[in-house]
CSV table of C-alpha atoms and ligand atoms in Angstrom, one decimal:
chain,number,residue,atom,x,y,z
A,1,UNK,CA,-0.1,-0.2,0.1
A,2,UNK,CA,1.6,3.3,-1.2
A,3,UNK,CA,2.2,5.7,2.1
A,4,UNK,CA,1.9,9.3,1.8
A,5,UNK,CA,2.9,12.0,4.1
A,6,UNK,CA,0.7,15.4,4.7
A,7,UNK,CA,2.1,18.5,5.9
A,8,UNK,CA,-0.6,21.1,6.3
A,9,UNK,CA,-1.7,22.5,10.1
A,10,UNK,CA,-5.1,23.3,8.8
A,11,UNK,CA,-6.3,20.1,10.8
A,12,UNK,CA,-9.6,19.9,9.0
A,13,UNK,CA,-8.0,20.5,6.0
A,14,UNK,CA,-5.2,17.6,6.3
A,15,UNK,CA,-8.1,15.4,7.7
A,16,UNK,CA,-9.9,15.7,4.2
A,17,UNK,CA,-7.5,15.0,2.7
A,18,UNK,CA,-6.2,11.9,4.6
A,19,UNK,CA,-10.0,10.6,4.5
A,20,UNK,CA,-10.4,10.7,0.4
A,21,UNK,CA,-7.3,9.4,0.5
A,22,UNK,CA,-7.7,6.7,2.8
A,23,UNK,CA,-10.9,6.0,0.4
A,24,UNK,CA,-8.4,5.9,-2.5
A,25,UNK,CA,-6.6,3.0,-0.4
A,26,UNK,CA,-3.2,4.6,0.6
A,27,UNK,CA,-2.4,4.8,3.8
A,28,UNK,CA,-1.7,8.1,5.1
A,29,UNK,CA,0.2,10.4,8.0
A,30,UNK,CA,-0.5,13.9,8.9
A,31,UNK,CA,2.0,16.4,11.0
A,32,UNK,CA,0.5,19.5,11.8
A,33,UNK,CA,3.6,21.9,11.5
A,34,UNK,CA,6.5,22.0,8.9
A,35,UNK,CA,9.5,21.1,11.1
A,36,UNK,CA,8.1,17.7,12.2
A,37,UNK,CA,6.8,17.5,8.6
A,38,UNK,CA,9.7,18.1,7.0
A,39,UNK,CA,11.9,15.6,10.0
A,40,UNK,CA,9.0,13.0,8.6
A,41,UNK,CA,10.0,13.7,4.4
A,42,UNK,CA,13.5,13.4,5.3
A,43,UNK,CA,13.7,10.1,7.7
A,44,UNK,CA,10.9,8.2,7.0
A,45,UNK,CA,9.6,6.4,3.7
A,46,UNK,CA,6.5,8.0,1.4
A,47,UNK,CA,5.5,6.9,-1.8
A,48,UNK,CA,4.1,11.0,-2.3
A,49,UNK,CA,4.3,13.9,0.2
A,50,UNK,CA,1.4,16.6,0.5
A,51,UNK,CA,2.8,20.3,1.0
A,52,UNK,CA,0.8,22.9,2.2
A,53,UNK,CA,3.2,26.0,1.5
A,54,UNK,CA,2.1,28.3,4.3
A,55,UNK,CA,3.4,26.5,7.3
A,56,UNK,CA,4.6,27.3,11.1
A,57,UNK,CA,8.2,27.3,11.2
A,58,UNK,CA,9.1,25.5,8.1
A,59,UNK,CA,7.1,26.1,5.1
A,60,UNK,CA,6.6,23.9,2.5
A,61,UNK,CA,9.1,25.5,-0.2
A,62,UNK,CA,11.7,24.7,2.4
A,63,UNK,CA,11.0,21.3,3.1
A,64,UNK,CA,10.6,20.6,-0.9
A,65,UNK,CA,14.0,22.2,-1.3
A,66,UNK,CA,15.2,19.7,1.6
A,67,UNK,CA,13.5,16.9,0.3
A,68,UNK,CA,14.9,17.2,-2.9
A,69,UNK,CA,18.5,17.0,-1.7
A,70,UNK,CA,17.9,13.5,-1.6
A,71,UNK,CA,15.5,12.7,-2.2
A,72,UNK,CA,12.6,11.8,-5.5
A,73,UNK,CA,9.7,11.4,-4.0
A,74,UNK,CA,6.8,12.7,-6.1
A,75,UNK,CA,5.8,15.7,-4.0
A,76,UNK,CA,2.4,17.6,-4.7
A,77,UNK,CA,2.6,21.0,-3.0
A,78,UNK,CA,-0.7,22.5,-2.2
A,79,UNK,CA,-1.1,26.7,-2.0
A,80,UNK,CA,-3.8,28.7,-0.9
A,81,UNK,CA,-3.2,32.1,-3.3
A,82,UNK,CA,-3.3,31.6,-6.7
A,83,UNK,CA,-0.2,33.6,-7.0
A,84,UNK,CA,1.9,31.3,-5.7
A,85,UNK,CA,2.1,29.2,-8.2
A,86,UNK,CA,4.1,31.6,-10.2
A,87,UNK,CA,6.5,31.7,-7.6
A,88,UNK,CA,6.3,28.0,-7.3
A,89,UNK,CA,6.9,27.7,-10.8
A,90,UNK,CA,9.9,30.3,-10.6
A,91,UNK,CA,11.9,28.7,-7.9
A,92,UNK,CA,12.6,25.5,-9.7
A,93,UNK,CA,11.8,23.3,-6.6
A,94,UNK,CA,11.3,20.1,-8.1
A,95,UNK,CA,7.5,20.5,-7.1
A,96,UNK,CA,6.2,17.2,-9.2
A,97,UNK,CA,2.5,19.3,-9.1
A,98,UNK,CA,0.4,21.7,-7.6
A,99,UNK,CA,-2.9,23.0,-6.6
A,100,UNK,CA,-4.7,25.7,-5.2
A,101,UNK,CA,-7.0,25.7,-2.6
A,102,UNK,CA,-10.3,24.9,-2.6
A,103,UNK,CA,-10.0,22.0,-4.6
A,104,UNK,CA,-11.9,19.1,-4.7
A,105,UNK,CA,-10.8,15.9,-2.7
A,106,UNK,CA,-11.0,13.8,-5.6
A,107,UNK,CA,-9.4,15.6,-8.2
A,108,UNK,CA,-6.2,15.9,-4.9
A,109,UNK,CA,-6.8,11.7,-5.4
A,110,UNK,CA,-6.6,11.9,-9.2
A,111,UNK,CA,-3.8,13.1,-9.1
A,112,UNK,CA,-2.5,11.4,-6.4
A,113,UNK,CA,-2.4,7.8,-8.0
A,114,UNK,CA,-1.7,9.3,-11.2
A,115,UNK,CA,1.6,10.7,-9.8
A,116,UNK,CA,2.3,7.5,-8.3
A,117,UNK,CA,1.7,5.1,-11.0
A,118,UNK,CA,4.1,8.2,-13.0
A,119,UNK,CA,6.7,7.6,-10.5
A,120,UNK,CA,6.6,4.0,-10.4
A,121,UNK,CA,6.7,3.8,-13.9
A,122,UNK,CA,10.2,6.0,-14.0
A,123,UNK,CA,11.6,3.4,-11.2
A,124,UNK,CA,10.4,0.6,-13.4
A,125,UNK,CA,12.5,1.7,-16.0
A,126,UNK,CA,15.7,2.7,-14.3
A,127,UNK,CA,15.9,-0.9,-12.8
A,128,UNK,CA,17.8,-3.0,-15.1
A,129,UNK,CA,17.2,-7.1,-14.6
A,130,UNK,CA,20.7,-9.0,-14.6
A,131,UNK,CA,22.2,-11.1,-17.2
A,132,UNK,CA,21.6,-14.1,-15.9
A,133,UNK,CA,22.5,-16.9,-18.1
A,134,UNK,CA,20.7,-20.4,-16.5
A,135,UNK,CA,21.8,-23.9,-18.0
A,136,UNK,CA,20.5,-27.3,-15.7
A,137,UNK,CA,21.3,-26.4,-12.3
A,138,UNK,CA,23.9,-23.8,-13.0
A,139,UNK,CA,22.6,-20.1,-12.8
A,140,UNK,CA,25.5,-17.4,-13.7
A,141,UNK,CA,24.4,-14.0,-12.4
A,142,UNK,CA,27.1,-11.8,-15.1
A,143,UNK,CA,25.7,-8.5,-13.3
A,144,UNK,CA,26.7,-9.2,-10.1
A,145,UNK,CA,29.7,-12.1,-10.8
A,146,UNK,CA,27.7,-14.6,-9.0
A,147,UNK,CA,27.6,-18.2,-9.8
A,148,UNK,CA,24.9,-20.3,-8.4
A,149,UNK,CA,25.0,-24.3,-8.4
A,150,UNK,CA,21.5,-25.7,-7.5
A,151,UNK,CA,20.5,-22.9,-5.7
A,152,UNK,CA,23.8,-22.8,-3.7
A,153,UNK,CA,26.2,-19.5,-4.0
A,154,UNK,CA,29.9,-21.2,-5.4
A,155,UNK,CA,32.7,-19.2,-4.4
A,156,UNK,CA,34.6,-17.7,-8.3
A,157,UNK,CA,37.9,-16.3,-8.6
A,158,UNK,CA,37.7,-13.3,-11.2
A,159,UNK,CA,39.2,-15.7,-14.1
A,160,UNK,CA,37.0,-18.6,-12.7
A,161,UNK,CA,34.5,-16.6,-13.6
A,162,UNK,CA,35.6,-15.3,-17.1
A,163,UNK,CA,36.0,-19.0,-18.2
A,164,UNK,CA,32.9,-20.1,-17.1
A,165,UNK,CA,30.9,-17.6,-18.3
A,166,UNK,CA,32.6,-17.7,-21.9
A,167,UNK,CA,32.2,-21.4,-22.2
A,168,UNK,CA,28.8,-21.5,-21.1
A,169,UNK,CA,27.8,-18.2,-23.4
A,170,UNK,CA,29.0,-20.4,-26.5
A,171,UNK,CA,27.6,-24.1,-25.7
A,172,UNK,CA,28.3,-27.3,-27.3
A,173,UNK,CA,31.3,-24.7,-29.3
A,174,UNK,CA,34.2,-26.7,-28.4
A,175,UNK,CA,37.6,-24.3,-27.7
A,176,UNK,CA,41.5,-24.9,-27.8
A,177,UNK,CA,43.1,-24.6,-25.0
A,178,UNK,CA,45.2,-22.0,-26.5
A,179,UNK,CA,41.4,-20.0,-27.5
A,180,UNK,CA,40.6,-20.0,-24.0
A,181,UNK,CA,44.1,-18.9,-23.0
A,182,UNK,CA,43.7,-16.1,-25.3
A,183,UNK,CA,40.2,-15.4,-24.6
A,184,UNK,CA,40.6,-15.2,-20.5
A,185,UNK,CA,44.0,-14.2,-20.3
A,186,UNK,CA,45.4,-11.0,-21.8
A,187,UNK,CA,48.6,-11.4,-23.5
A,188,UNK,CA,50.6,-10.1,-20.9
A,189,UNK,CA,49.6,-12.5,-18.3
A,190,UNK,CA,52.2,-15.0,-17.0
A,191,UNK,CA,51.2,-18.3,-17.1
A,192,UNK,CA,50.5,-20.5,-20.4
A,193,UNK,CA,47.9,-23.0,-21.8
A,194,UNK,CA,48.3,-25.5,-18.5
A,195,UNK,CA,46.7,-22.5,-16.9
A,196,UNK,CA,43.5,-22.8,-18.5
A,197,UNK,CA,43.3,-26.6,-17.5
A,198,UNK,CA,44.4,-26.0,-14.2
A,199,UNK,CA,41.6,-23.8,-13.7
A,200,UNK,CA,39.0,-26.0,-15.8
A,201,UNK,CA,39.6,-28.4,-13.0
A,202,UNK,CA,39.1,-25.8,-10.5
A,203,UNK,CA,35.6,-24.9,-12.0
A,204,UNK,CA,34.4,-28.4,-12.3
A,205,UNK,CA,35.3,-29.0,-8.3
A,206,UNK,CA,33.0,-26.2,-7.9
A,207,UNK,CA,30.0,-26.9,-10.2
A,208,UNK,CA,30.2,-30.8,-11.5
A,209,UNK,CA,28.6,-33.6,-9.2
A,210,UNK,CA,31.8,-36.0,-10.1
A,211,UNK,CA,34.7,-34.5,-11.2
A,212,UNK,CA,35.3,-37.6,-13.1
A,213,UNK,CA,32.5,-37.4,-15.1
A,214,UNK,CA,31.9,-33.6,-15.7
A,215,UNK,CA,28.0,-33.3,-17.1
A,216,UNK,CA,28.9,-29.5,-17.3
A,217,UNK,CA,32.6,-28.9,-19.0
A,218,UNK,CA,33.6,-32.3,-21.0
A,219,UNK,CA,37.0,-32.5,-22.7
A,220,UNK,CA,37.3,-33.1,-25.7
A,221,UNK,CA,40.4,-34.9,-25.8
A,222,UNK,CA,43.4,-34.0,-27.8
A,223,UNK,CA,41.2,-30.6,-28.9
A,224,UNK,CA,40.0,-28.9,-26.1
A,225,UNK,CA,36.8,-27.9,-23.8
A,226,UNK,CA,33.6,-27.0,-24.7
A,227,UNK,CA,29.8,-26.7,-21.8
A,228,UNK,CA,27.5,-29.1,-22.8
A,229,UNK,CA,23.8,-28.0,-22.6
B,301,LIG,CA1,-1.3,26.3,5.5
């Protein structure tokens, strides 16, 4: 349930707003002065803030400005004066919307819903899903660089991870040790193709049920390795 903070010093207005928003399915908290409102807005997590502009101690402009230093929570400013709208626009406070008193409570609810929906879309488009390779019981999270075998996380070194990922990304393709060495280790690396053999052995110990009968990374004698799908 979305949680909304109302900062409003006129108790009857605050309660009216709350009643309508609760009917609209929101959880609502009220602060009747600017100082408490600012504290709550900064320290707690709300999905949307409704701020009256004229408030004792700390006004709505100030709360809006302070919140925007750290948060992107949608903010709806409420003003008693039409003139304030020009001021709000001019200040570039980062408020998402404004509404002048008197307003119909259903209009307030409609605007709150619209801003929450817009914000959720924005957040959804920003959150990118991790790139994951899943082959039978093995899950390789390329973004987080983590490997899970039958749901259990296994620790991989950087090169082990790179080698496993490269093979898993090219299933059923046979690579020679030379090719794998060139792919995973840069030319300046100290080591040789025996390094590949050592790493394959270590990877198998982590992913194979029985390393003498590998189910994932197969040895193609005289050629190299392949990740079997
Ligand atoms: Ca007021």
